[in-house]
CSV table of C-alpha atoms and ligand atoms in Angstrom, one decimal:
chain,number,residue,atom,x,y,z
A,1,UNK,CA,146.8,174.8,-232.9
A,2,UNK,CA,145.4,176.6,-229.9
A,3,UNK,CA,145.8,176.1,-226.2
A,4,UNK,CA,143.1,172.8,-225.2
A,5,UNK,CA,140.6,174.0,-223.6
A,6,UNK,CA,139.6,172.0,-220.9
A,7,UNK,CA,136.3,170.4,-219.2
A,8,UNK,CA,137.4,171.5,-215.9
A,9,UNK,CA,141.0,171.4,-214.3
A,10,UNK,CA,142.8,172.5,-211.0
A,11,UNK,CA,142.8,176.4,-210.3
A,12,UNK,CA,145.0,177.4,-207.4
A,13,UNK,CA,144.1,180.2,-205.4
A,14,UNK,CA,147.7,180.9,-204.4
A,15,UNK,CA,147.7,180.0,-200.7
A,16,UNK,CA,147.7,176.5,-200.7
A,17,UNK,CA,151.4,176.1,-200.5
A,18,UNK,CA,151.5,178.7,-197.7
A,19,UNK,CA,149.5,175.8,-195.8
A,20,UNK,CA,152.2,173.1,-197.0
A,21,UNK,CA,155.1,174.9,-196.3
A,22,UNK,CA,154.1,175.5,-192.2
A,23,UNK,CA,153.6,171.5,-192.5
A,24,UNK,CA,157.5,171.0,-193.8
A,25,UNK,CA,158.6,173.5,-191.8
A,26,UNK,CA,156.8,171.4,-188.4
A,27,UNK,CA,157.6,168.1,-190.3
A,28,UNK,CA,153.6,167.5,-190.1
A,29,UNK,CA,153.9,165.3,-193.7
A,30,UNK,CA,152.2,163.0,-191.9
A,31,UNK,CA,150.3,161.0,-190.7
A,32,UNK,CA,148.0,163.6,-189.4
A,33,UNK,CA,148.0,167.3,-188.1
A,34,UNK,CA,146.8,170.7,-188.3
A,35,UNK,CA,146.1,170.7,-191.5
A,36,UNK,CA,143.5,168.0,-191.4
A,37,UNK,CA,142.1,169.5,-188.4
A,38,UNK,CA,141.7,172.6,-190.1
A,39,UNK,CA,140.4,171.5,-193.4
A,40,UNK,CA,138.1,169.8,-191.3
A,41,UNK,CA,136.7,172.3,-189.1
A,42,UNK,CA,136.7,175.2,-191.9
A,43,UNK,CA,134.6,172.9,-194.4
A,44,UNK,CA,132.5,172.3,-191.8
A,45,UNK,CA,132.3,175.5,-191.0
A,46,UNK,CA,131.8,176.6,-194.3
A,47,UNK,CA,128.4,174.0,-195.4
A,48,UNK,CA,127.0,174.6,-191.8
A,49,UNK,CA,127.3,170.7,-190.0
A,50,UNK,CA,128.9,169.6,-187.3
A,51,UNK,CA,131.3,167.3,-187.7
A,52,UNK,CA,133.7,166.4,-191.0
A,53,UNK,CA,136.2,164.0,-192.0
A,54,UNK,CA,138.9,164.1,-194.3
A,55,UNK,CA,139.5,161.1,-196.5
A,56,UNK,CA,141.9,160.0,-199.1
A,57,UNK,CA,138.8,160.2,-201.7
A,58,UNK,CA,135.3,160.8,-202.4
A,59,UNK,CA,134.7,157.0,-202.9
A,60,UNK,CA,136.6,156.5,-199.5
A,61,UNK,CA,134.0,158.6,-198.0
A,62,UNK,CA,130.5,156.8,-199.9
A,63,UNK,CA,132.3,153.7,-198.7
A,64,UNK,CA,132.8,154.3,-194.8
A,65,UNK,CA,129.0,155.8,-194.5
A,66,UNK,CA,127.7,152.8,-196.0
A,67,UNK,CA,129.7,151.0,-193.6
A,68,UNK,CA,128.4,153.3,-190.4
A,69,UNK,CA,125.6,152.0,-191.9
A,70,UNK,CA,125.9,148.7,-191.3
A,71,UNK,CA,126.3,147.5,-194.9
A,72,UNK,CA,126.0,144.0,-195.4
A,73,UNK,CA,126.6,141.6,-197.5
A,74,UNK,CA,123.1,140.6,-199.1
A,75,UNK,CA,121.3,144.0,-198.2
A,76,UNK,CA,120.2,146.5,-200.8
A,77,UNK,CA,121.0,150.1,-201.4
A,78,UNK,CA,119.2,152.7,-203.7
A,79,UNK,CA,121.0,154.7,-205.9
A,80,UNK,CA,120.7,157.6,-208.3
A,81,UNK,CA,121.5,155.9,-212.1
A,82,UNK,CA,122.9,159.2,-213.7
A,83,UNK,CA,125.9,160.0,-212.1
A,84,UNK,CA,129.6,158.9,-211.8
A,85,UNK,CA,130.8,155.2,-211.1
A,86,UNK,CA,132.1,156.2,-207.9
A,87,UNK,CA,128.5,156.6,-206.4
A,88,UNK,CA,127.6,152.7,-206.3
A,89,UNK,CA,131.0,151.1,-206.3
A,90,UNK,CA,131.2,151.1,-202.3
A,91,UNK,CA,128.1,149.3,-202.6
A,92,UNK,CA,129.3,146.5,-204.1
A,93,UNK,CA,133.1,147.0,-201.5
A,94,UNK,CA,130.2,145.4,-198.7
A,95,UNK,CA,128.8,142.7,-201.1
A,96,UNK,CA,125.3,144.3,-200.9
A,97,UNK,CA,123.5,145.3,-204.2
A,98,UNK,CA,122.3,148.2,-206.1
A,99,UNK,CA,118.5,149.2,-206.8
A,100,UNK,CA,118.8,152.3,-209.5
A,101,UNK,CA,116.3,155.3,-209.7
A,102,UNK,CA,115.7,157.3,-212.6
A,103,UNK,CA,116.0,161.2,-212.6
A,104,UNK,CA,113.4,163.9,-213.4
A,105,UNK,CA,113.2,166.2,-215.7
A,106,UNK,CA,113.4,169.4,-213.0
A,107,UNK,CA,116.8,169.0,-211.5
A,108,UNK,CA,118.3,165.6,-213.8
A,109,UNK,CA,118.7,164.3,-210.1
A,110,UNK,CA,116.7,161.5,-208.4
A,111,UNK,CA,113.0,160.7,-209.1
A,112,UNK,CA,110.9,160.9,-205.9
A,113,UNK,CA,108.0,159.7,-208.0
A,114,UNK,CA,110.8,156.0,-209.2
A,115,UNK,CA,111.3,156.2,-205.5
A,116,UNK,CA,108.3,156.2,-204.0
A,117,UNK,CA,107.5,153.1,-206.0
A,118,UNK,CA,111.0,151.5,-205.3
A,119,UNK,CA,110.1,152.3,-201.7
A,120,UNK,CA,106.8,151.1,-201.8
A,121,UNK,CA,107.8,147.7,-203.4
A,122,UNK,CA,110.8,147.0,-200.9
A,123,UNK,CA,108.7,147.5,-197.7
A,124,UNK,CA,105.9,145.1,-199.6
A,125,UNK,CA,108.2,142.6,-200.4
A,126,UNK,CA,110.0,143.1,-196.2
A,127,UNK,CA,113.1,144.3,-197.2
A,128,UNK,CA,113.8,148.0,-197.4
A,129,UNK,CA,116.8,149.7,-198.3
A,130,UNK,CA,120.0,150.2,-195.3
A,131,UNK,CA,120.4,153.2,-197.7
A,132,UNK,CA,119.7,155.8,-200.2
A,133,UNK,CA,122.5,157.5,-201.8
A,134,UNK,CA,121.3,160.8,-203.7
A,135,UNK,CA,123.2,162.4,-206.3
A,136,UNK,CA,123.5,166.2,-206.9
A,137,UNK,CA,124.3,165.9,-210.6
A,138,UNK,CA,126.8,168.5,-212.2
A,139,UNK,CA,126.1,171.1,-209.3
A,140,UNK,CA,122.8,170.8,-209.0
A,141,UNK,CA,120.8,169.9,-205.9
A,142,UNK,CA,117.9,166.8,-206.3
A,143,UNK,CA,114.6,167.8,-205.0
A,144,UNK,CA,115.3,167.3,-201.4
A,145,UNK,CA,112.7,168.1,-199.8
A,146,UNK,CA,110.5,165.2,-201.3
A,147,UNK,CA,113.5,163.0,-201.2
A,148,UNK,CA,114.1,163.5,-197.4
A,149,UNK,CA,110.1,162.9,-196.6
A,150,UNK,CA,110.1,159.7,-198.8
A,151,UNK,CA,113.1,158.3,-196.9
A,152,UNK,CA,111.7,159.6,-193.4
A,153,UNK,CA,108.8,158.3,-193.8
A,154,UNK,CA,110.2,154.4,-194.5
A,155,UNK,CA,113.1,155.5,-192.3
A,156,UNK,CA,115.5,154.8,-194.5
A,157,UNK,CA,118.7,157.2,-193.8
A,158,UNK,CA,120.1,159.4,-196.9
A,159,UNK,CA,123.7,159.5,-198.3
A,160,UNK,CA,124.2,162.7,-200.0
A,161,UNK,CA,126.6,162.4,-202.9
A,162,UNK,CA,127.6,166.3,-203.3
A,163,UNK,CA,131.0,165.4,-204.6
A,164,UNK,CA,129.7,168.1,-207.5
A,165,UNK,CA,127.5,170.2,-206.0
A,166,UNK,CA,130.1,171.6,-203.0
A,167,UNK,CA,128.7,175.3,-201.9
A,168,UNK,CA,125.3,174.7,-203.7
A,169,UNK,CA,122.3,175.1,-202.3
A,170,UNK,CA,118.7,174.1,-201.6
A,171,UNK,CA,116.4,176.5,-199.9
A,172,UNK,CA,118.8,178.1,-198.3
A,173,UNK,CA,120.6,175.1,-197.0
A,174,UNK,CA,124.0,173.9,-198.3
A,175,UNK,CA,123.8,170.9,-200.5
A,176,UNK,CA,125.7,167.8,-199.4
A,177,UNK,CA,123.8,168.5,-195.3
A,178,UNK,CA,120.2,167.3,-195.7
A,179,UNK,CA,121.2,163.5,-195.0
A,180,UNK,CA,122.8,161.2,-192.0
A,181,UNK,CA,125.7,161.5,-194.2
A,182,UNK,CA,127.2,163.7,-197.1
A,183,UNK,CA,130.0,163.3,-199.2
A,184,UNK,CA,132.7,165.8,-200.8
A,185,UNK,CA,135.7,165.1,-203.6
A,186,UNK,CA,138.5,167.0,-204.1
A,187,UNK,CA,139.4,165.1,-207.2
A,188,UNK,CA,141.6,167.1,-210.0
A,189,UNK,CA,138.4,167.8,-211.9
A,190,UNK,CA,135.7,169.2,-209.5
A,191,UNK,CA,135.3,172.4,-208.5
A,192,UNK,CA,138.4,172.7,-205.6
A,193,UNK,CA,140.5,170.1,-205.4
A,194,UNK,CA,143.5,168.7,-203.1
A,195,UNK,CA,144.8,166.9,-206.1
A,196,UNK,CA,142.8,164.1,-204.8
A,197,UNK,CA,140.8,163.6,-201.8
A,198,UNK,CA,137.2,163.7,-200.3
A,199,UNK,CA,135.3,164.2,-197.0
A,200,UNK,CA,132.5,162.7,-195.5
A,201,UNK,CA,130.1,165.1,-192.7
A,202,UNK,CA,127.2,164.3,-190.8
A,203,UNK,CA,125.5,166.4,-187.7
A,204,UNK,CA,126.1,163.6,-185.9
A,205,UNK,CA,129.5,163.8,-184.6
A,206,UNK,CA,129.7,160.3,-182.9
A,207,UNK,CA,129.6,158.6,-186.4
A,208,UNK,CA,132.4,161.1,-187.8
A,209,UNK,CA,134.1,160.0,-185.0
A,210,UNK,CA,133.7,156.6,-185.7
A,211,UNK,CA,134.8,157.2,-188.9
A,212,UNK,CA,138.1,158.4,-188.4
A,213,UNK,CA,138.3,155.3,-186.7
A,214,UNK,CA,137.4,152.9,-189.1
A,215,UNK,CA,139.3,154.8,-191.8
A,216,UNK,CA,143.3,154.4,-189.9
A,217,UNK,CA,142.5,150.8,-189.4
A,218,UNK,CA,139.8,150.7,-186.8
A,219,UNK,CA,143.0,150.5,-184.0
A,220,UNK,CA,141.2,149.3,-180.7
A,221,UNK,CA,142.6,151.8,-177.4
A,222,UNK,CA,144.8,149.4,-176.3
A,223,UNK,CA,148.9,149.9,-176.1
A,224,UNK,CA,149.5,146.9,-178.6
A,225,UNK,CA,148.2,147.1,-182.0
A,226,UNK,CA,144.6,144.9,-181.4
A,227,UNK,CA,141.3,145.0,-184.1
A,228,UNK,CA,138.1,143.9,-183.7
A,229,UNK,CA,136.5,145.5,-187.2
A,230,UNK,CA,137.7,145.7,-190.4
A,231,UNK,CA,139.1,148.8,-190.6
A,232,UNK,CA,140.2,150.8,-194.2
A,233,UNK,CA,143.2,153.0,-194.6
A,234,UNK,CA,141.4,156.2,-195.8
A,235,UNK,CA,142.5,159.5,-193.7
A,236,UNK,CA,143.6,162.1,-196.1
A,237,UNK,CA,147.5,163.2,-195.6
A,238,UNK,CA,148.5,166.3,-194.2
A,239,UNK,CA,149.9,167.9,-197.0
A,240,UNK,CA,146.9,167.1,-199.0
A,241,UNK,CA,144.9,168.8,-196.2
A,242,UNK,CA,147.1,172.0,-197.0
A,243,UNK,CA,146.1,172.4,-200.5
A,244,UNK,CA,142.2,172.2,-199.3
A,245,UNK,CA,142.4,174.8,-197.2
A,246,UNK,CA,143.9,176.7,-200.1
A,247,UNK,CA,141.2,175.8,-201.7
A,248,UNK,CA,138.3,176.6,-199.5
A,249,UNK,CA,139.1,179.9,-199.7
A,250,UNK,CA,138.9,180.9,-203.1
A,251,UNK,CA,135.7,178.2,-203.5
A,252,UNK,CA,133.1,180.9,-203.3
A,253,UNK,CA,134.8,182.8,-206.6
A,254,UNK,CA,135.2,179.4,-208.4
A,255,UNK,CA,131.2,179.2,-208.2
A,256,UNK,CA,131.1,182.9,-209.5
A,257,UNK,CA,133.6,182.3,-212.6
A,258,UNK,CA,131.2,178.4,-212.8
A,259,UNK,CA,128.0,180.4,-213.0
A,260,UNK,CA,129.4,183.4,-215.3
A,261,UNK,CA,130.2,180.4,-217.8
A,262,UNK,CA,127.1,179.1,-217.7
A,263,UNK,CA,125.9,181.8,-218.2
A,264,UNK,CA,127.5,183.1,-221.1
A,265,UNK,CA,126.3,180.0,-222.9
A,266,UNK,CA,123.1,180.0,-221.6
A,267,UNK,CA,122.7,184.0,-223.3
A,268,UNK,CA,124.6,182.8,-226.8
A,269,UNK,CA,122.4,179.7,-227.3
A,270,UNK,CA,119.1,181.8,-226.1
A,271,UNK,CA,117.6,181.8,-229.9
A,272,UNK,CA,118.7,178.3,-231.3
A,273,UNK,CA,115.8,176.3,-230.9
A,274,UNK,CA,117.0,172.8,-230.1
A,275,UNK,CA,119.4,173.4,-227.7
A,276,UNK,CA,118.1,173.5,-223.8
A,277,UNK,CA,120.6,174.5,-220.9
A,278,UNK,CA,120.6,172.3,-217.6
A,279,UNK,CA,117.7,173.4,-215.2
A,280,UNK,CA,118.1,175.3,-211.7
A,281,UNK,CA,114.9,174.1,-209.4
A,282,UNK,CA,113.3,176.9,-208.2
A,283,UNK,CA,115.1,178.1,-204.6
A,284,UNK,CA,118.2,176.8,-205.3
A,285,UNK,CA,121.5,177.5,-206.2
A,286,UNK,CA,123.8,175.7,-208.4
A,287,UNK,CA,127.9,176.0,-208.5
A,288,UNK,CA,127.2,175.3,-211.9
A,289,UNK,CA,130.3,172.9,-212.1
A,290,UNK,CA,130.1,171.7,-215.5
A,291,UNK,CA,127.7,173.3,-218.2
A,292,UNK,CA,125.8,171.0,-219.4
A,293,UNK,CA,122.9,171.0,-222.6
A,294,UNK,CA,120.5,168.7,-224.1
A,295,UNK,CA,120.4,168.7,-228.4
A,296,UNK,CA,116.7,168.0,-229.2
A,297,UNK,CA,117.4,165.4,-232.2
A,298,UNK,CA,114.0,166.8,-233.4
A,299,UNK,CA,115.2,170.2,-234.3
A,300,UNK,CA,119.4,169.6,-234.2
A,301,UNK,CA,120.6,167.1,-236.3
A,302,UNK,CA,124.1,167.0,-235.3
A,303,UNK,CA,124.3,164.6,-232.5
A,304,UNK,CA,126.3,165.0,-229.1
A,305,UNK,CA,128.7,162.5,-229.9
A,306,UNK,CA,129.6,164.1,-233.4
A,307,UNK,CA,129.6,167.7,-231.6
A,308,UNK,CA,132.6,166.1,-229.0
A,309,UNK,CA,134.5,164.9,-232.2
A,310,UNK,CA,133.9,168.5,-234.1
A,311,UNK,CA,135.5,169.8,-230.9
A,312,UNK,CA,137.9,167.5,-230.2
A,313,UNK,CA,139.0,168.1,-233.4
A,314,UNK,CA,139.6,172.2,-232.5
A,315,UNK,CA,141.4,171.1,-229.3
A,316,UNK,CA,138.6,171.5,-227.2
A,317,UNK,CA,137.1,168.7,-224.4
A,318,UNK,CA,133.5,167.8,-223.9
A,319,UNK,CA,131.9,165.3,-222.8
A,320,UNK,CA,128.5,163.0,-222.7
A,321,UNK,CA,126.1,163.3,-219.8
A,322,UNK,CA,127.1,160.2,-217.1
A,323,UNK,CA,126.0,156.8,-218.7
A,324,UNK,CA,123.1,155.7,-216.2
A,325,UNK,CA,124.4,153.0,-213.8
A,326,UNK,CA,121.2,150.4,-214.9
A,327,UNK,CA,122.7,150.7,-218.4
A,328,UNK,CA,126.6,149.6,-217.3
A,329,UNK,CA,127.8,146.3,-218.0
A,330,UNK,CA,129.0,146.2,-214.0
A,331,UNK,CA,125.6,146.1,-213.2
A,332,UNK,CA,123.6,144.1,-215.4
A,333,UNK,CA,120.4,142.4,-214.0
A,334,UNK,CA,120.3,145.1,-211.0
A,335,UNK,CA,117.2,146.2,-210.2
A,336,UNK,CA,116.1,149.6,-212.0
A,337,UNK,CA,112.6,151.9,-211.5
A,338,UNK,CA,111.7,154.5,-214.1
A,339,UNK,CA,110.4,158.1,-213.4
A,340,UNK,CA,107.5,156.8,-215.3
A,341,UNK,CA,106.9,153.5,-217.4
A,342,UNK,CA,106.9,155.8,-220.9
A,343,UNK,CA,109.6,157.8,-219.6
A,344,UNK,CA,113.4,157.1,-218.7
A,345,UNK,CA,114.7,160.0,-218.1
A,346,UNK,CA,118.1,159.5,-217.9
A,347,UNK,CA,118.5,157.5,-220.5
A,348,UNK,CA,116.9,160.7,-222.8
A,349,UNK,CA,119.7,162.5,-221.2
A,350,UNK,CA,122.6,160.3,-221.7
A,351,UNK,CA,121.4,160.3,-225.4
A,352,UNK,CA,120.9,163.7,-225.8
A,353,UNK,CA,123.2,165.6,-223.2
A,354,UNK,CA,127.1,167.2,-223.0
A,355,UNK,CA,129.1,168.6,-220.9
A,356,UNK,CA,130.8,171.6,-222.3
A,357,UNK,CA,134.1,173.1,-221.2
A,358,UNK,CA,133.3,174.8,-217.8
A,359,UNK,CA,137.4,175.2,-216.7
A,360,UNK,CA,137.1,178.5,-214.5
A,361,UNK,CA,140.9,179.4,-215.7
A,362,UNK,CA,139.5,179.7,-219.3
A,363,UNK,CA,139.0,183.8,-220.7
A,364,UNK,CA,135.7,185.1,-222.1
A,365,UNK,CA,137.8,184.9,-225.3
A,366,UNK,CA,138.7,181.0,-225.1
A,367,UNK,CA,134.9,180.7,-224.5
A,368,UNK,CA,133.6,182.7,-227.5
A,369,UNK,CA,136.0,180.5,-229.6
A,370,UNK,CA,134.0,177.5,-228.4
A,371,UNK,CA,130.8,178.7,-228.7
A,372,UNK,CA,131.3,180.1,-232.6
A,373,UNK,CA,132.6,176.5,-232.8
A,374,UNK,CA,129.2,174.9,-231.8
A,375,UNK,CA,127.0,177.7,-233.6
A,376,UNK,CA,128.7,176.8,-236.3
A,377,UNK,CA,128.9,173.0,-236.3
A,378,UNK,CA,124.9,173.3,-235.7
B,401,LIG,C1,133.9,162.6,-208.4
B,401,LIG,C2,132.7,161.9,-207.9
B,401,LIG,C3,132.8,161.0,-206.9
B,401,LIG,C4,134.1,160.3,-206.4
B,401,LIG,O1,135.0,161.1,-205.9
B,401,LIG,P1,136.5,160.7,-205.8
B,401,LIG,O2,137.1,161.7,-204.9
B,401,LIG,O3,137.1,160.8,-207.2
B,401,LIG,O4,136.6,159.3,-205.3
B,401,LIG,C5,131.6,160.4,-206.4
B,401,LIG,N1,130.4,160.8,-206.9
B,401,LIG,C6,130.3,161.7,-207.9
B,401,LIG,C7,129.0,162.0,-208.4
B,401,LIG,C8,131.5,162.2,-208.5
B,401,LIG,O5,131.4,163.1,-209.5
């Protein structure tokens, strides 16, 4: 049997343990310390905000902006459906609830035409969102620019879940920085990772401030340990810290090898009819993260889930699009508007989407082998 060939796993760049070994030697395991600082800074640096703070994970991250928020129990947060678990968990941490939108066909991402409607109808009925949290699905930025003048308009503030989409673009501007708040994970799978890990930026460095603070317990300045918040236990450790700066700087050539597997695909798949590659919106720029294509069950008759099995079977990992949010168990009964009343969207994607191997460790030869595979199984 072959090597597996994987979805997407951790690449090392070769300098992360540079950055943990000047922590041992310094004894900075922890709590904090340069390497947190740095991390910090240089990912800031690198999207073009302000201010960023390192957590223990992406989901620490969605939590503690919803929080600066002001996240309460009984309030209601929108949410893009198609994406991870991780985006609407924190919502339920505060005890508020969960209004899904739908995606469009252009970018897979939230549907400013669902949320004008879900806008609309929460202002009519006097209670508008504390939040909306947008997904940038599988690298790919949402349509911000409609997104941003929705929310503005209501003044609703924006959450920017870029946990996929780090060092991709919209018009020029670096996805995960169009909101009050953005998110990054460094969980084994995306496209650097820390092992585990996330960060949370805004412009607005008074709320990443506040941040830091809620996230090592929300201490109060005094010489005795004294609270007056709940506070969370979500800084990210030193050494963890290390292995992101490591990281950062080999991200840019992770998003090359990303894209040149995407494109590879994208060219061998060019003349089956049936088989349509992910979208890029116009002016932007994706890091391509995971390759993903939709089967048209009118002209394929193999179906996603059967294609997964055919190459599980070869040693080879794939995977369905997300299962929308308004479809999970979890959140049965939640509130849920459609990019129009004949059209879900992501529910035709979840049918008809997967994820194919998109590891940027795996050859041109690896690849070829999985793409004779799916010629062949179609
Ligand atoms: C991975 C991911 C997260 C959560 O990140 P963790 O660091 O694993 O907590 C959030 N949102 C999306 C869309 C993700 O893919």
């Amino acid at each position: 049997m072959s090597k597996r060939i994987l979805l997407s796993s951790p690449h090392m760049g070769g300098t992360e343990q540079k950055y943990i070994q000047e922590a041992f030697d310094k004894n900075w395991i922890a709590p904090l310390g340069v390497n947190v600082d740095g991390f910090e800074q240089e990912l800031a640096a690198y999207v073009g905000i302000n201010a960023a703070s390192a957590t223990s994970s992406g989901t620490g991250a969605i939590h503690l902006a919803l929080d600066l928020l002001n996240v309460k129990v009984g309030d209601t947060v929108f949410c893009s459906t198609l994406t991870f678990i991780a985006s609407a968990n924190p919502i339920l941490y505060l005890g508020a609830k969960p209004v899904f939108i739908d995606s469009e066909p252009t970018t897979w991402n939230m549907s400013p035409q669902a949320l004008a409607k879900a806008l609309e109808e929460a202002a009519a009925g006097g209670q508008l969102p504390k939040a909306v949290i947008v997904v940038n699905l599988y690298g790919q930025s949402a349509r911000m620019d409609e997104i941003m003048e929705l929310c503005n308009q209501y003044e609703v503030p924006v959450i920017e879940d870029a946990a996929e989409s780090l060092g991709s673009t919209y018009k020029g501007q670096k996805s995960g920085t169009f909101g009050q708040f953005g998110i990054y994970s460094f969980n084994g799978n995306k496209i650097i990772t820390t092992s585990g890990g996330g960060m949370l930026v805004s412009d607005n460095e008074k709320l990443i401030s506040r941040s830091r603070f809620l996230a090592t317990q929300a201490r109060d300045a005094a010489k005795h340990y004294q609270h007056s918040v709940v506070g969370y236990n979500y800084r990210m450790s030193n050494i963890v810290a290390g292995i992101g700066r490591g990281q950062l700087e080999v991200l840019d050539e992770r998003i090359a090898q990303k894209r040149a597997i995407f494109e590879r695909y994208a060219a061998a798949f060019k003349e089956i009819d049936g088989i349509d590659m992910m979208p890029e919106l116009e002016e932007t720029f994706s890091n391509r993260w995971l390759s993903t294509m939709i089967l048209n069950p009118e002209k394929i008759s193999i179906t996603p889930y059967a294609l997964i099995d055919q190459l599980d079977e070869e040693n080879i990992e794939s995977r369905p699009v997300w299962k929308p949010l308004h479809m999970q168990p979890l959140f049965e009964g939640c509130r849920f508007y459609p990019h129009a009343a004949d059209d879900i969207v992501s529910e035709r994607l979840f049918a008809t989407g997967i994820c194919l191997p998109s590891d940027s460790k795996m050859t041109v030869e690896e690849q070829q082998r999985v793409i004779d595979l799916i010629v062949r199984a179609l």
